[in-house]
């Protein structure tokens, strides 16, 4: 009989994994979870400092979600939303989502993942501009270091070489503009506001060069997550939105990580004063217990799409599992728990302590920059604090810290730019925050010890 480890190496093709290394080292097996903790196959308890992939907001044993799924499985395990079909959980979920969305958002379209949400948003933007009779207005502006997913359109918008190389991406018209990252790219003595002004001016310049009549939308994560937890500099979104408004360019807020309390409000857009025309969401929508995503659309976009669909005969897009009743029931229950337990209020309450512990890491010899908002944060590791020079790429210093943290009972994630990310379940308490950052400190000390000159 093959062990699980052997079967994994033989049969499983892992996403975002070094394939040869995987053949050598095999899988990291997680067997069960409770609260903010998971257990590996050796019986080790680990604090899940990344909520899986920025998603398991209610931790790993929320009985209300298990019960909601069980009830719905028993009542109706599948139905679709094509050709006027619907179900009670899908209807109630769309109502709740639209009601909690920013002003102007009036419709909700279900998909199964963040990537599908982004791909669908792009299609809707194109459809909208076709409806308005401006077929040349199709290019999407994204930012370098952005992560918007992996499907063909979403993967084209993602601004990370490791997610595009070898895949012939980008494959849709896209322009990547500068990453807002003050620690790396603000000039000496430049204030955050001045830096934001410079970024907005550069954006406008690129729009003018391409021709505003060719640019359909700008897509942005309120806080860039997988690209290294980049918190926007002061004034950034205000200035960017002013430029977009001048050129009739839509704003797609990619809320796949920030949505549902991560930054201390329902949406990252709320935290940063963004007035989106469209929003993409997934992950914490169902606390990741089942795959579901949603595209939220403004009334103005919907109205144009409706009249275009009338002309064409049908709104011709959708997925077999979009609005799956069990996923919708679990998402609905997730949103009820957020409200009943005031989870977003809890995030605001815990955030100062969380951020105090994140920012304290700035004093560690390996840490050049510490940053965060709500219950998301990161440290950027540098070889020399004064010059901010990075470690040699081959050192994979952030991966070293991630692996050292695991030895201290903590799951973290290495991100581009020698960054280590923190994104614990929103139900984490103060003692667990301390446990988490004590383990981060131990991991940093271990790695620093190995890097000290002899
Ligand atoms: C901001 C953002 N958009 C889209 C995606 C893609 O989501 P999925 O992995 O569910 O396709 C992610 C995933 O991390 C994300 O962080």
JSON list of N, CA, C and O and ligand atoms in Angstrom, two decimals, residues 53-54 112-116 118 147-150 154 221 223 225-226 254-258 280 282-283, ligand 1:
[
{"chain": "A", "resi": 53, "resn": "UNK", "atom": "N", "xyz": [-5.29, 30.51, 2.83]},
{"chain": "A", "resi": 53, "resn": "UNK", "atom": "CA", "xyz": [-4.82, 31.49, 1.84]},
{"chain": "A", "resi": 53, "resn": "UNK", "atom": "C", "xyz": [-5.65, 32.76, 2.01]},
{"chain": "A", "resi": 53, "resn": "UNK", "atom": "O", "xyz": [-6.46, 33.10, 1.16]},
{"chain": "A", "resi": 54, "resn": "UNK", "atom": "N", "xyz": [-5.50, 33.45, 3.12]},
{"chain": "A", "resi": 54, "resn": "UNK", "atom": "CA", "xyz": [-6.17, 34.72, 3.41]},
{"chain": "A", "resi": 54, "resn": "UNK", "atom": "C", "xyz": [-7.69, 34.55, 3.41]},
{"chain": "A", "resi": 54, "resn": "UNK", "atom": "O", "xyz": [-8.41, 35.45, 2.95]},
{"chain": "A", "resi": 112, "resn": "UNK", "atom": "N", "xyz": [-17.33, 31.04, -8.62]},
{"chain": "A", "resi": 112, "resn": "UNK", "atom": "CA", "xyz": [-16.83, 30.04, -7.68]},
{"chain": "A", "resi": 112, "resn": "UNK", "atom": "C", "xyz": [-15.45, 30.34, -7.11]},
{"chain": "A", "resi": 112, "resn": "UNK", "atom": "O", "xyz": [-14.92, 29.55, -6.33]},
{"chain": "A", "resi": 113, "resn": "UNK", "atom": "N", "xyz": [-14.85, 31.44, -7.52]},
{"chain": "A", "resi": 113, "resn": "UNK", "atom": "CA", "xyz": [-13.50, 31.75, -7.04]},
{"chain": "A", "resi": 113, "resn": "UNK", "atom": "C", "xyz": [-13.20, 33.21, -7.31]},
{"chain": "A", "resi": 113, "resn": "UNK", "atom": "O", "xyz": [-13.93, 33.88, -8.08]},
{"chain": "A", "resi": 114, "resn": "UNK", "atom": "N", "xyz": [-12.10, 33.67, -6.73]},
{"chain": "A", "resi": 114, "resn": "UNK", "atom": "CA", "xyz": [-11.68, 35.04, -6.98]},
{"chain": "A", "resi": 114, "resn": "UNK", "atom": "C", "xyz": [-11.28, 35.25, -8.43]},
{"chain": "A", "resi": 114, "resn": "UNK", "atom": "O", "xyz": [-11.60, 36.27, -9.04]},
{"chain": "A", "resi": 115, "resn": "UNK", "atom": "N", "xyz": [-10.58, 34.27, -9.00]},
{"chain": "A", "resi": 115, "resn": "UNK", "atom": "CA", "xyz": [-10.15, 34.41, -10.41]},
{"chain": "A", "resi": 115, "resn": "UNK", "atom": "C", "xyz": [-11.36, 34.51, -11.33]},
{"chain": "A", "resi": 115, "resn": "UNK", "atom": "O", "xyz": [-11.38, 35.34, -12.26]},
{"chain": "A", "resi": 116, "resn": "UNK", "atom": "N", "xyz": [-12.34, 33.68, -11.10]},
{"chain": "A", "resi": 116, "resn": "UNK", "atom": "CA", "xyz": [-13.56, 33.74, -11.92]},
{"chain": "A", "resi": 116, "resn": "UNK", "atom": "C", "xyz": [-14.26, 35.07, -11.75]},
{"chain": "A", "resi": 116, "resn": "UNK", "atom": "O", "xyz": [-14.84, 35.60, -12.70]},
{"chain": "A", "resi": 118, "resn": "UNK", "atom": "N", "xyz": [-12.83, 37.94, -11.13]},
{"chain": "A", "resi": 118, "resn": "UNK", "atom": "CA", "xyz": [-12.08, 38.95, -11.89]},
{"chain": "A", "resi": 118, "resn": "UNK", "atom": "C", "xyz": [-12.29, 38.76, -13.39]},
{"chain": "A", "resi": 118, "resn": "UNK", "atom": "O", "xyz": [-12.52, 39.72, -14.12]},
{"chain": "A", "resi": 147, "resn": "UNK", "atom": "N", "xyz": [-2.07, 40.99, -7.37]},
{"chain": "A", "resi": 147, "resn": "UNK", "atom": "CA", "xyz": [-2.49, 39.60, -7.59]},
{"chain": "A", "resi": 147, "resn": "UNK", "atom": "C", "xyz": [-3.99, 39.58, -7.80]},
{"chain": "A", "resi": 147, "resn": "UNK", "atom": "O", "xyz": [-4.75, 39.96, -6.90]},
{"chain": "A", "resi": 148, "resn": "UNK", "atom": "N", "xyz": [-4.41, 39.16, -9.00]},
{"chain": "A", "resi": 148, "resn": "UNK", "atom": "CA", "xyz": [-5.84, 39.12, -9.28]},
{"chain": "A", "resi": 148, "resn": "UNK", "atom": "C", "xyz": [-6.29, 37.72, -9.68]},
{"chain": "A", "resi": 148, "resn": "UNK", "atom": "O", "xyz": [-7.41, 37.55, -10.13]},
{"chain": "A", "resi": 149, "resn": "UNK", "atom": "N", "xyz": [-5.40, 36.73, -9.55]},
{"chain": "A", "resi": 149, "resn": "UNK", "atom": "CA", "xyz": [-5.79, 35.37, -9.88]},
{"chain": "A", "resi": 149, "resn": "UNK", "atom": "C", "xyz": [-5.03, 34.82, -11.07]},
{"chain": "A", "resi": 149, "resn": "UNK", "atom": "O", "xyz": [-4.05, 35.41, -11.52]},
{"chain": "A", "resi": 150, "resn": "UNK", "atom": "N", "xyz": [-5.50, 33.67, -11.56]},
{"chain": "A", "resi": 150, "resn": "UNK", "atom": "CA", "xyz": [-4.70, 32.89, -12.51]},
{"chain": "A", "resi": 150, "resn": "UNK", "atom": "C", "xyz": [-5.40, 32.54, -13.82]},
{"chain": "A", "resi": 150, "resn": "UNK", "atom": "O", "xyz": [-4.75, 32.01, -14.72]},
{"chain": "A", "resi": 154, "resn": "UNK", "atom": "N", "xyz": [-7.71, 37.18, -15.54]},
{"chain": "A", "resi": 154, "resn": "UNK", "atom": "CA", "xyz": [-7.22, 37.54, -14.20]},
{"chain": "A", "resi": 154, "resn": "UNK", "atom": "C", "xyz": [-5.70, 37.40, -14.15]},
{"chain": "A", "resi": 154, "resn": "UNK", "atom": "O", "xyz": [-5.00, 38.27, -13.61]},
{"chain": "A", "resi": 221, "resn": "UNK", "atom": "N", "xyz": [-6.54, 46.07, -5.73]},
{"chain": "A", "resi": 221, "resn": "UNK", "atom": "CA", "xyz": [-6.83, 45.57, -4.38]},
{"chain": "A", "resi": 221, "resn": "UNK", "atom": "C", "xyz": [-6.65, 46.77, -3.44]},
{"chain": "A", "resi": 221, "resn": "UNK", "atom": "O", "xyz": [-5.62, 47.45, -3.54]},
{"chain": "A", "resi": 223, "resn": "UNK", "atom": "N", "xyz": [-5.76, 46.85, -0.35]},
{"chain": "A", "resi": 223, "resn": "UNK", "atom": "CA", "xyz": [-4.42, 46.54, 0.13]},
{"chain": "A", "resi": 223, "resn": "UNK", "atom": "C", "xyz": [-3.91, 45.40, -0.73]},
{"chain": "A", "resi": 223, "resn": "UNK", "atom": "O", "xyz": [-4.57, 44.37, -0.85]},
{"chain": "A", "resi": 225, "resn": "UNK", "atom": "N", "xyz": [-2.40, 42.19, -1.52]},
{"chain": "A", "resi": 225, "resn": "UNK", "atom": "CA", "xyz": [-2.16, 41.09, -0.60]},
{"chain": "A", "resi": 225, "resn": "UNK", "atom": "C", "xyz": [-0.99, 40.21, -1.00]},
{"chain": "A", "resi": 225, "resn": "UNK", "atom": "O", "xyz": [0.13, 40.35, -0.47]},
{"chain": "A", "resi": 226, "resn": "UNK", "atom": "N", "xyz": [-1.23, 39.31, -1.96]},
{"chain": "A", "resi": 226, "resn": "UNK", "atom": "CA", "xyz": [-0.22, 38.32, -2.31]},
{"chain": "A", "resi": 226, "resn": "UNK", "atom": "C", "xyz": [1.06, 38.96, -2.83]},
{"chain": "A", "resi": 226, "resn": "UNK", "atom": "O", "xyz": [2.14, 38.36, -2.77]},
{"chain": "A", "resi": 254, "resn": "UNK", "atom": "N", "xyz": [-10.85, 45.03, -6.30]},
{"chain": "A", "resi": 254, "resn": "UNK", "atom": "CA", "xyz": [-10.69, 43.59, -6.08]},
{"chain": "A", "resi": 254, "resn": "UNK", "atom": "C", "xyz": [-10.64, 43.35, -4.57]},
{"chain": "A", "resi": 254, "resn": "UNK", "atom": "O", "xyz": [-9.59, 43.51, -3.93]},
{"chain": "A", "resi": 255, "resn": "UNK", "atom": "N", "xyz": [-11.79, 42.96, -4.03]},
{"chain": "A", "resi": 255, "resn": "UNK", "atom": "CA", "xyz": [-11.97, 42.81, -2.59]},
{"chain": "A", "resi": 255, "resn": "UNK", "atom": "C", "xyz": [-11.81, 41.35, -2.16]},
{"chain": "A", "resi": 255, "resn": "UNK", "atom": "O", "xyz": [-12.30, 40.95, -1.11]},
{"chain": "A", "resi": 256, "resn": "UNK", "atom": "N", "xyz": [-11.13, 40.55, -2.99]},
{"chain": "A", "resi": 256, "resn": "UNK", "atom": "CA", "xyz": [-11.06, 39.11, -2.71]},
{"chain": "A", "resi": 256, "resn": "UNK", "atom": "C", "xyz": [-10.37, 38.83, -1.37]},
{"chain": "A", "resi": 256, "resn": "UNK", "atom": "O", "xyz": [-10.78, 37.94, -0.63]},
{"chain": "A", "resi": 257, "resn": "UNK", "atom": "N", "xyz": [-9.35, 39.62, -1.01]},
{"chain": "A", "resi": 257, "resn": "UNK", "atom": "CA", "xyz": [-8.74, 39.47, 0.32]},
{"chain": "A", "resi": 257, "resn": "UNK", "atom": "C", "xyz": [-9.33, 40.48, 1.30]},
{"chain": "A", "resi": 257, "resn": "UNK", "atom": "O", "xyz": [-9.63, 40.14, 2.45]},
{"chain": "A", "resi": 258, "resn": "UNK", "atom": "N", "xyz": [-9.50, 41.72, 0.87]},
{"chain": "A", "resi": 258, "resn": "UNK", "atom": "CA", "xyz": [-9.88, 42.79, 1.82]},
{"chain": "A", "resi": 258, "resn": "UNK", "atom": "C", "xyz": [-11.34, 42.72, 2.25]},
{"chain": "A", "resi": 258, "resn": "UNK", "atom": "O", "xyz": [-11.68, 43.23, 3.33]},
{"chain": "A", "resi": 280, "resn": "UNK", "atom": "N", "xyz": [-15.04, 42.68, -6.87]},
{"chain": "A", "resi": 280, "resn": "UNK", "atom": "CA", "xyz": [-14.90, 41.23, -6.94]},
{"chain": "A", "resi": 280, "resn": "UNK", "atom": "C", "xyz": [-14.66, 40.72, -5.53]},
{"chain": "A", "resi": 280, "resn": "UNK", "atom": "O", "xyz": [-13.92, 41.33, -4.76]},
{"chain": "A", "resi": 282, "resn": "UNK", "atom": "N", "xyz": [-14.58, 36.94, -2.86]},
{"chain": "A", "resi": 282, "resn": "UNK", "atom": "CA", "xyz": [-14.56, 35.46, -2.70]},
{"chain": "A", "resi": 282, "resn": "UNK", "atom": "C", "xyz": [-14.04, 35.18, -1.28]},
{"chain": "A", "resi": 282, "resn": "UNK", "atom": "O", "xyz": [-14.39, 35.92, -0.35]},
{"chain": "A", "resi": 283, "resn": "UNK", "atom": "N", "xyz": [-13.22, 34.17, -1.13]},
{"chain": "A", "resi": 283, "resn": "UNK", "atom": "CA", "xyz": [-12.52, 33.87, 0.14]},
{"chain": "A", "resi": 283, "resn": "UNK", "atom": "C", "xyz": [-13.38, 34.03, 1.39]},
{"chain": "A", "resi": 283, "resn": "UNK", "atom": "O", "xyz": [-14.14, 33.14, 1.73]},
{"chain": "B", "resi": 1, "resn": "LIG", "atom": "C1", "xyz": [-6.97, 40.04, -4.62]},
{"chain": "B", "resi": 1, "resn": "LIG", "atom": "C2", "xyz": [-7.18, 38.68, -5.20]},
{"chain": "B", "resi": 1, "resn": "LIG", "atom": "N1", "xyz": [-7.90, 38.55, -6.32]},
{"chain": "B", "resi": 1, "resn": "LIG", "atom": "C3", "xyz": [-8.14, 37.35, -6.88]},
{"chain": "B", "resi": 1, "resn": "LIG", "atom": "C4", "xyz": [-7.60, 36.20, -6.33]},
{"chain": "B", "resi": 1, "resn": "LIG", "atom": "C5", "xyz": [-7.86, 34.88, -6.97]},
{"chain": "B", "resi": 1, "resn": "LIG", "atom": "O1", "xyz": [-8.70, 34.12, -6.19]},
{"chain": "B", "resi": 1, "resn": "LIG", "atom": "P1", "xyz": [-8.80, 32.53, -6.39]},
{"chain": "B", "resi": 1, "resn": "LIG", "atom": "O2", "xyz": [-7.53, 31.95, -5.91]},
{"chain": "B", "resi": 1, "resn": "LIG", "atom": "O3", "xyz": [-10.00, 32.17, -5.53]},
{"chain": "B", "resi": 1, "resn": "LIG", "atom": "O4", "xyz": [-9.06, 32.29, -7.82]},
{"chain": "B", "resi": 1, "resn": "LIG", "atom": "C6", "xyz": [-6.84, 36.30, -5.16]},
{"chain": "B", "resi": 1, "resn": "LIG", "atom": "C7", "xyz": [-6.26, 35.10, -4.54]},
{"chain": "B", "resi": 1, "resn": "LIG", "atom": "O5", "xyz": [-5.46, 35.15, -3.66]},
{"chain": "B", "resi": 1, "resn": "LIG", "atom": "C8", "xyz": [-6.61, 37.56, -4.59]},
{"chain": "B", "resi": 1, "resn": "LIG", "atom": "O6", "xyz": [-5.85, 37.70, -3.50]}
]
